[in-house]
Short mmCIF file of C-alpha atoms in Angstrom, two decimals:
data_model
loop_
_atom_site.label_atom_id
_atom_site.label_comp_id
_atom_site.label_asym_id
_atom_site.label_seq_id
_atom_site.Cartn_x
_atom_site.Cartn_y
_atom_site.Cartn_z
CA UNK A 1 47.43 30.79 -35.79
CA UNK A 2 48.54 28.84 -32.76
CA UNK A 3 48.47 25.06 -32.30
CA UNK A 4 45.54 25.36 -29.84
CA UNK A 5 43.45 27.63 -32.22
CA UNK A 6 44.06 25.11 -34.95
CA UNK A 7 42.90 22.27 -32.73
CA UNK A 8 39.81 24.38 -31.66
CA UNK A 9 38.94 25.23 -35.18
CA UNK A 10 39.17 21.48 -36.38
CA UNK A 11 36.78 20.46 -33.44
CA UNK A 12 34.26 22.99 -34.42
CA UNK A 13 33.63 22.24 -38.06
CA UNK A 14 30.36 23.67 -39.33
CA UNK A 15 27.50 21.05 -39.74
CA UNK A 16 26.63 19.98 -43.25
CA UNK A 17 23.26 18.42 -42.32
CA UNK A 18 21.24 21.48 -43.20
CA UNK A 19 23.03 22.18 -46.59
CA UNK A 20 22.69 18.56 -47.66
CA UNK A 21 18.96 18.60 -46.70
CA UNK A 22 18.39 21.71 -48.73
CA UNK A 23 20.20 20.19 -51.79
CA UNK A 24 18.20 17.00 -51.64
CA UNK A 25 14.92 18.95 -51.24
CA UNK A 26 15.87 21.06 -54.24
CA UNK A 27 16.71 18.02 -56.33
CA UNK A 28 13.41 16.25 -55.42
CA UNK A 29 11.25 19.27 -56.20
CA UNK A 30 13.00 19.89 -59.54
CA UNK A 31 12.61 16.25 -60.51
CA UNK A 32 8.81 16.51 -59.59
CA UNK A 33 8.55 19.71 -61.82
CA UNK A 34 10.18 17.92 -64.74
CA UNK A 35 8.03 14.76 -64.38
CA UNK A 36 10.86 12.62 -63.54
CA UNK A 37 9.17 11.34 -60.29
CA UNK A 38 6.61 8.74 -61.59
CA UNK A 39 5.00 7.74 -58.30
CA UNK A 40 3.04 9.94 -55.95
CA UNK A 41 5.15 12.91 -54.96
CA UNK A 42 4.47 12.82 -51.35
CA UNK A 43 4.98 8.98 -51.17
CA UNK A 44 8.45 9.68 -52.65
CA UNK A 45 9.09 12.22 -49.98
CA UNK A 46 8.13 9.78 -47.20
CA UNK A 47 10.16 6.98 -48.77
CA UNK A 48 13.35 9.10 -48.54
CA UNK A 49 13.12 9.72 -44.87
CA UNK A 50 16.11 7.29 -44.25
CA UNK A 51 18.34 9.93 -45.92
CA UNK A 52 18.14 11.72 -42.71
CA UNK A 53 20.18 8.94 -41.08
CA UNK A 54 22.61 9.14 -43.94
CA UNK A 55 23.03 12.91 -43.73
CA UNK A 56 23.51 12.58 -39.91
CA UNK A 57 26.13 10.01 -40.54
CA UNK A 58 28.00 12.20 -43.15
CA UNK A 59 27.67 15.14 -40.90
CA UNK A 60 29.40 13.12 -37.99
CA UNK A 61 32.20 12.15 -40.26
CA UNK A 62 32.70 15.85 -41.46
CA UNK A 63 32.62 17.01 -37.83
CA UNK A 64 35.00 14.15 -36.68
CA UNK A 65 32.43 13.00 -34.07
CA UNK A 66 34.14 9.41 -34.31
CA UNK A 67 33.84 6.88 -37.12
CA UNK A 68 31.68 3.94 -35.88
CA UNK A 69 28.31 5.57 -35.21
CA UNK A 70 28.34 7.80 -38.30
CA UNK A 71 29.14 4.88 -40.53
CA UNK A 72 26.46 2.85 -38.73
CA UNK A 73 23.89 5.53 -39.46
CA UNK A 74 24.92 5.64 -43.17
CA UNK A 75 24.73 2.02 -43.63
CA UNK A 76 21.19 1.76 -41.95
CA UNK A 77 20.00 4.77 -43.81
CA UNK A 78 21.09 3.38 -47.24
CA UNK A 79 19.58 -0.06 -46.53
CA UNK A 80 16.15 1.53 -45.49
CA UNK A 81 16.11 3.82 -48.54
CA UNK A 82 16.72 0.80 -50.86
CA UNK A 83 14.03 -1.17 -48.99
CA UNK A 84 11.42 1.63 -49.29
CA UNK A 85 11.92 1.70 -53.07
CA UNK A 86 11.73 -2.20 -53.38
CA UNK A 87 15.43 -2.67 -54.21
CA UNK A 88 15.84 -5.22 -51.60
CA UNK A 89 13.51 -7.22 -49.33
CA UNK A 90 13.05 -6.91 -45.61
CA UNK A 91 14.42 -10.45 -45.19
CA UNK A 92 17.83 -9.04 -46.07
CA UNK A 93 17.53 -7.07 -42.82
CA UNK A 94 18.56 -10.39 -41.07
CA UNK A 95 21.90 -10.34 -42.70
CA UNK A 96 22.69 -6.79 -41.61
CA UNK A 97 21.35 -7.63 -38.18
CA UNK A 98 23.74 -10.56 -37.87
CA UNK A 99 26.64 -8.19 -38.32
CA UNK A 100 26.11 -6.56 -34.90
CA UNK A 101 29.29 -8.03 -33.26
CA UNK A 102 31.36 -5.98 -35.78
CA UNK A 103 30.30 -2.95 -33.85
CA UNK A 104 32.75 -3.97 -30.97
CA UNK A 105 35.47 -4.59 -33.39
CA UNK A 106 34.94 -1.22 -35.19
CA UNK A 107 34.87 0.55 -31.82
CA UNK A 108 38.13 -0.97 -30.92
CA UNK A 109 39.81 0.22 -34.13
CA UNK A 110 38.19 3.74 -33.63
CA UNK A 111 39.74 3.99 -30.14
CA UNK A 112 43.18 2.87 -31.20
CA UNK A 113 43.52 5.41 -34.00
CA UNK A 114 41.36 8.08 -32.60
CA UNK A 115 44.10 10.58 -31.54
CA UNK A 116 46.12 10.04 -34.93
CA UNK A 117 46.38 12.28 -37.77
CA UNK A 118 44.07 12.77 -40.79
CA UNK A 119 45.98 9.81 -42.36
CA UNK A 120 44.98 7.78 -39.35
CA UNK A 121 41.37 8.88 -39.73
CA UNK A 122 41.50 7.60 -43.42
CA UNK A 123 42.95 4.23 -42.17
CA UNK A 124 40.17 3.98 -39.65
CA UNK A 125 37.42 4.42 -42.25
CA UNK A 126 39.13 2.01 -44.64
CA UNK A 127 39.58 -0.61 -41.91
CA UNK A 128 35.94 -0.39 -40.71
CA UNK A 129 34.56 -0.50 -44.25
CA UNK A 130 36.75 -3.70 -44.95
CA UNK A 131 35.38 -5.23 -41.75
CA UNK A 132 31.75 -4.55 -42.67
CA UNK A 133 32.36 -5.69 -46.29
CA UNK A 134 34.02 -8.84 -45.25
CA UNK A 135 31.16 -9.50 -42.65
CA UNK A 136 28.62 -9.12 -45.38
CA UNK A 137 30.40 -11.39 -47.64
CA UNK A 138 30.83 -14.16 -44.98
CA UNK A 139 27.18 -13.85 -44.04
CA UNK A 140 26.07 -14.12 -47.54
CA UNK A 141 28.32 -16.92 -48.19
CA UNK A 142 27.18 -19.03 -45.33
CA UNK A 143 23.40 -18.08 -45.56
CA UNK A 144 23.38 -19.15 -49.22
CA UNK A 145 25.05 -22.56 -48.42
CA UNK A 146 22.59 -25.27 -47.58
CA UNK A 147 25.20 -27.01 -45.31
CA UNK A 148 24.63 -26.50 -41.57
CA UNK A 149 21.03 -25.37 -41.90
CA UNK A 150 18.93 -27.40 -39.65
CA UNK A 151 15.23 -27.58 -40.16
CA UNK A 152 13.28 -28.55 -37.16
CA UNK A 153 9.67 -29.87 -37.19
CA UNK A 154 7.07 -28.50 -35.00
CA UNK A 155 4.13 -30.65 -34.04
CA UNK A 156 1.99 -29.99 -30.87
CA UNK A 157 -1.04 -32.12 -30.46
CA UNK A 158 -3.75 -30.98 -27.96
CA UNK A 159 -6.08 -32.90 -25.69
CA UNK A 160 -9.73 -33.55 -26.63
CA UNK A 161 -10.84 -31.31 -23.66
CA UNK A 162 -9.04 -28.27 -25.05
CA UNK A 163 -11.50 -25.55 -26.18
CA UNK A 164 -9.30 -22.45 -26.35
CA UNK A 165 -5.54 -21.68 -26.50
CA UNK A 166 -3.07 -18.78 -26.03
CA UNK A 167 -0.16 -18.97 -28.50
CA UNK A 168 3.04 -16.80 -28.32
CA UNK A 169 5.54 -16.72 -31.22
CA UNK A 170 8.77 -14.79 -30.50
CA UNK A 171 11.89 -14.60 -32.66
CA UNK A 172 14.76 -12.15 -32.74
CA UNK A 173 15.02 -11.81 -36.51
CA UNK A 174 14.04 -13.66 -39.52
CA UNK A 175 10.67 -14.47 -41.36
CA UNK A 176 7.51 -15.83 -39.71
CA UNK A 177 4.73 -17.26 -41.86
CA UNK A 178 1.47 -18.41 -40.15
CA UNK A 179 -1.63 -20.05 -41.72
CA UNK A 180 -4.05 -22.74 -41.08
CA UNK A 181 -2.97 -26.25 -39.95
CA UNK A 182 -3.92 -29.35 -41.75
CA UNK A 183 -4.60 -31.79 -38.81
CA UNK A 184 -7.61 -31.28 -36.61
CA UNK A 185 -6.14 -32.61 -33.34
CA UNK A 186 -3.02 -30.60 -33.72
CA UNK A 187 -2.80 -27.10 -32.06
CA UNK A 188 0.21 -26.08 -34.11
CA UNK A 189 2.52 -27.49 -36.66
CA UNK A 190 5.13 -26.64 -39.21
CA UNK A 191 8.93 -26.23 -39.44
CA UNK A 192 11.61 -23.83 -38.30
CA UNK A 193 15.09 -23.12 -39.69
CA UNK A 194 16.41 -21.99 -36.36
CA UNK A 195 16.82 -23.46 -32.93
CA UNK A 196 13.56 -22.47 -31.12
CA UNK A 197 12.39 -23.44 -27.64
CA UNK A 198 8.79 -24.88 -27.11
CA UNK A 199 6.74 -24.58 -24.10
CA UNK A 200 3.33 -26.32 -23.72
CA UNK A 201 0.81 -26.50 -20.84
CA UNK A 202 -2.72 -27.46 -20.45
CA UNK A 203 -4.99 -26.32 -17.66
CA UNK A 204 -8.59 -27.30 -17.80
CA UNK A 205 -9.83 -26.42 -21.18
CA UNK A 206 -7.06 -23.92 -21.82
CA UNK A 207 -3.88 -24.78 -23.74
CA UNK A 208 -0.92 -22.36 -23.60
CA UNK A 209 1.85 -22.65 -26.20
CA UNK A 210 5.07 -20.64 -26.74
CA UNK A 211 7.62 -20.92 -29.47
CA UNK A 212 10.75 -18.75 -28.82
CA UNK A 213 14.12 -18.07 -30.44
CA UNK A 214 16.05 -15.22 -28.89
CA UNK A 215 19.65 -16.29 -29.64
CA UNK A 216 21.58 -13.21 -30.68
CA UNK A 217 24.41 -15.05 -32.41
CA UNK A 218 22.55 -17.19 -34.79
CA UNK A 219 22.23 -16.01 -38.45
CA UNK A 220 18.71 -14.49 -38.72
CA UNK A 221 18.73 -14.76 -42.53
CA UNK A 222 18.43 -18.52 -41.99
CA UNK A 223 15.65 -18.23 -39.42
CA UNK A 224 12.27 -18.80 -41.15
CA UNK A 225 9.14 -20.22 -39.49
CA UNK A 226 6.40 -21.74 -41.43
CA UNK A 227 3.65 -22.70 -39.07
CA UNK A 228 -0.03 -23.70 -39.22
CA UNK A 229 -2.50 -23.32 -36.31
CA UNK A 230 -5.67 -25.26 -35.62
CA UNK A 231 -8.93 -24.18 -37.19
CA UNK A 232 -11.06 -25.97 -34.62
CA UNK A 233 -10.76 -23.73 -31.51
CA UNK A 234 -10.57 -20.00 -30.87
CA UNK A 235 -7.25 -18.68 -29.57
CA UNK A 236 -5.21 -15.56 -28.70
CA UNK A 237 -2.06 -14.92 -30.71
CA UNK A 238 1.06 -12.89 -29.77
CA UNK A 239 3.71 -12.43 -32.49
CA UNK A 240 6.91 -10.74 -31.55
CA UNK A 241 9.95 -10.00 -33.70
CA UNK A 242 13.05 -7.74 -33.54
CA UNK A 243 13.65 -7.47 -37.27
CA UNK A 244 12.32 -9.13 -40.44
CA UNK A 245 8.97 -10.05 -41.88
CA UNK A 246 5.73 -11.32 -40.23
CA UNK A 247 3.10 -12.71 -42.42
CA UNK A 248 -0.22 -13.88 -40.72
CA UNK A 249 -2.80 -15.51 -42.82
CA UNK A 250 -5.76 -15.73 -40.44
CA UNK A 251 -8.79 -15.79 -42.73
CA UNK A 252 -9.53 -19.45 -42.10
CA UNK A 253 -8.48 -19.31 -38.42
CA UNK A 254 -10.42 -18.28 -35.21
CA UNK A 255 -8.35 -15.71 -33.41
CA UNK A 256 -10.14 -13.80 -30.61
CA UNK A 257 -7.37 -11.36 -29.87
CA UNK A 258 -4.23 -10.55 -31.78
CA UNK A 259 -0.98 -8.70 -30.67
CA UNK A 260 1.82 -7.98 -33.10
CA UNK A 261 5.12 -6.25 -32.04
CA UNK A 262 8.05 -5.68 -34.25
CA UNK A 263 11.04 -3.37 -34.28
CA UNK A 264 12.09 -3.09 -37.90
CA UNK A 265 10.62 -4.84 -40.83
CA UNK A 266 7.42 -5.83 -42.76
CA UNK A 267 4.04 -6.85 -41.24
CA UNK A 268 1.31 -8.38 -43.42
CA UNK A 269 -1.90 -9.56 -41.81
CA UNK A 270 -5.07 -10.99 -43.35
CA UNK A 271 -7.79 -10.74 -40.83
CA UNK A 272 -10.85 -13.09 -40.45
CA UNK A 273 -14.22 -11.49 -41.21
CA UNK A 274 -15.73 -12.73 -37.69
CA UNK A 275 -14.65 -13.65 -34.31
CA UNK A 276 -11.70 -11.39 -33.90
CA UNK A 277 -12.57 -8.83 -31.19
CA UNK A 278 -9.29 -6.99 -30.48
CA UNK A 279 -6.11 -6.52 -32.33
CA UNK A 280 -2.99 -4.56 -31.70
CA UNK A 281 -0.10 -3.94 -34.11
CA UNK A 282 3.01 -1.94 -33.16
CA UNK A 283 6.12 -1.32 -35.13
CA UNK A 284 8.96 1.12 -34.88
CA UNK A 285 10.14 1.24 -38.55
CA UNK A 286 8.84 -0.37 -41.64
CA UNK A 287 5.59 -1.28 -43.43
CA UNK A 288 2.29 -2.49 -42.11
CA UNK A 289 -0.39 -4.03 -44.36
CA UNK A 290 -3.70 -5.13 -43.03
CA UNK A 291 -6.20 -6.99 -45.45
CA UNK A 292 -9.79 -7.32 -44.55
CA UNK A 293 -12.77 -8.88 -46.37
CA UNK A 294 -15.37 -6.45 -47.86
CA UNK A 295 -18.19 -6.08 -45.29
CA UNK A 296 -16.03 -6.54 -42.22
CA UNK A 297 -17.08 -4.38 -39.36
CA UNK A 298 -13.93 -2.58 -37.93
CA UNK A 299 -12.95 0.35 -35.87
CA UNK A 300 -9.36 1.46 -36.59
CA UNK A 301 -7.28 3.55 -34.29
CA UNK A 302 -3.88 4.85 -35.69
CA UNK A 303 -0.92 6.39 -33.77
CA UNK A 304 1.93 7.42 -36.08
CA UNK A 305 4.80 9.86 -36.31
CA UNK A 306 6.54 10.09 -39.67
CA UNK A 307 4.20 7.62 -41.53
CA UNK A 308 1.75 7.50 -44.35
CA UNK A 309 -1.75 6.02 -43.94
CA UNK A 310 -3.82 4.47 -46.74
CA UNK A 311 -7.27 3.21 -45.87
CA UNK A 312 -10.36 2.30 -47.92
CA UNK A 313 -12.21 5.45 -49.21
CA UNK A 314 -15.47 4.35 -47.67
CA UNK A 315 -14.15 4.48 -44.14
CA UNK A 316 -15.43 7.53 -42.03
CA UNK A 317 -13.39 9.36 -39.43
CA UNK A 318 -14.91 10.25 -36.06
CA UNK A 319 -12.31 11.94 -33.68
CA UNK A 320 -9.31 9.63 -33.51
CA UNK A 321 -11.10 6.56 -34.99
CA UNK A 322 -11.73 5.36 -38.45
CA UNK A 323 -14.93 3.25 -39.06
CA UNK A 324 -16.02 0.76 -41.71
CA UNK A 325 -19.42 1.57 -43.33
CA UNK A 326 -21.35 -1.12 -41.44
CA UNK A 327 -19.66 -0.75 -38.06
CA UNK A 328 -22.69 0.69 -36.18
CA UNK A 329 -25.09 -2.02 -37.35
CA UNK A 330 -22.80 -5.09 -36.82
CA UNK A 331 -22.81 -7.31 -33.88
CA UNK A 332 -19.43 -8.95 -34.52
CA UNK A 333 -16.81 -6.03 -34.69
CA UNK A 334 -12.94 -5.77 -34.82
CA UNK A 335 -11.34 -3.06 -32.83
CA UNK A 336 -7.85 -2.56 -34.41
CA UNK A 337 -5.14 -0.47 -33.07
CA UNK A 338 -1.99 0.31 -35.14
CA UNK A 339 1.07 2.19 -33.80
CA UNK A 340 4.18 3.14 -35.99
CA UNK A 341 6.90 5.55 -35.62
CA UNK A 342 8.26 5.77 -39.24
CA UNK A 343 6.98 3.91 -42.36
CA UNK A 344 3.84 3.13 -44.13
CA UNK A 345 0.44 1.87 -42.88
CA UNK A 346 -2.09 0.35 -45.45
CA UNK A 347 -5.45 -1.16 -44.68
CA UNK A 348 -7.16 -2.60 -47.86
CA UNK A 349 -9.98 -4.95 -48.91
CA UNK A 350 -9.15 -8.41 -50.10
CA UNK A 351 -9.50 -9.02 -53.77
#
């Protein structure tokens, strides 16, 4: 075989994606038949979807389609699989997110040794794995250390003439926890463990407040916001996050409209029984949990791709909408729209 034929053969290695998918499917069905899978079988299937990323990464390595992107797919796939089975928390995503600069380093290593032999390929893989492993160790070391972590207080009073507010909370990655504020004359209060910018403006009876942190170089694992919003006035709330966890406990608050946008992570929202008219929740990958009080009148619209949906059994479906039992008779209703690409959507009654 000529040198050109050898080179052509090495560049057209068969895909292993299909065979790995068949093997995994066989193992899962066998485990179900033997009673090894304890949870719902189809829930297990859905929770294993990140393995598609792992298989795609392995396939890329076998076909020699570079090193960086296949390894990146494998790392993200393993992380999401472990998260789906509760082995690690969404908060740990911040640590993985903070390693993004290593992509440039890994790309450089990949380019330098790209035309080398199989030994060079092995060296590339080892070098990149060492970089990622070292990065994870450094992030874990510094995030577990209390030194250098600055906690900043948030306290925004409002004028006596203010009767409504529009609040925007935006962070790149981390944890966001919102509940009721303690002081009556305060629009929002709390603390942040990240450098955030505040913007506040009053016009007539309307107050506009924005808290934003979009620094790509800060360690997201340290970024936690604990905030309280006034119970005295109605408001609109927009919560935005790239990756992490959003927890909104709004039962005692007076939101009139709500918008939540997240890339990857976990969203937990407890809605008030009255006063909220419109709510939108959108997420690319992760879990969405919405808790409502029994008797809340709600219309639910769901748009999903690869995601499971769990709603109360007394909800009825009409076309593209799900309705609570008392929706038609209620004067105060919630129109809730949920959009998710991959993951799990759950709407439950509070206990």
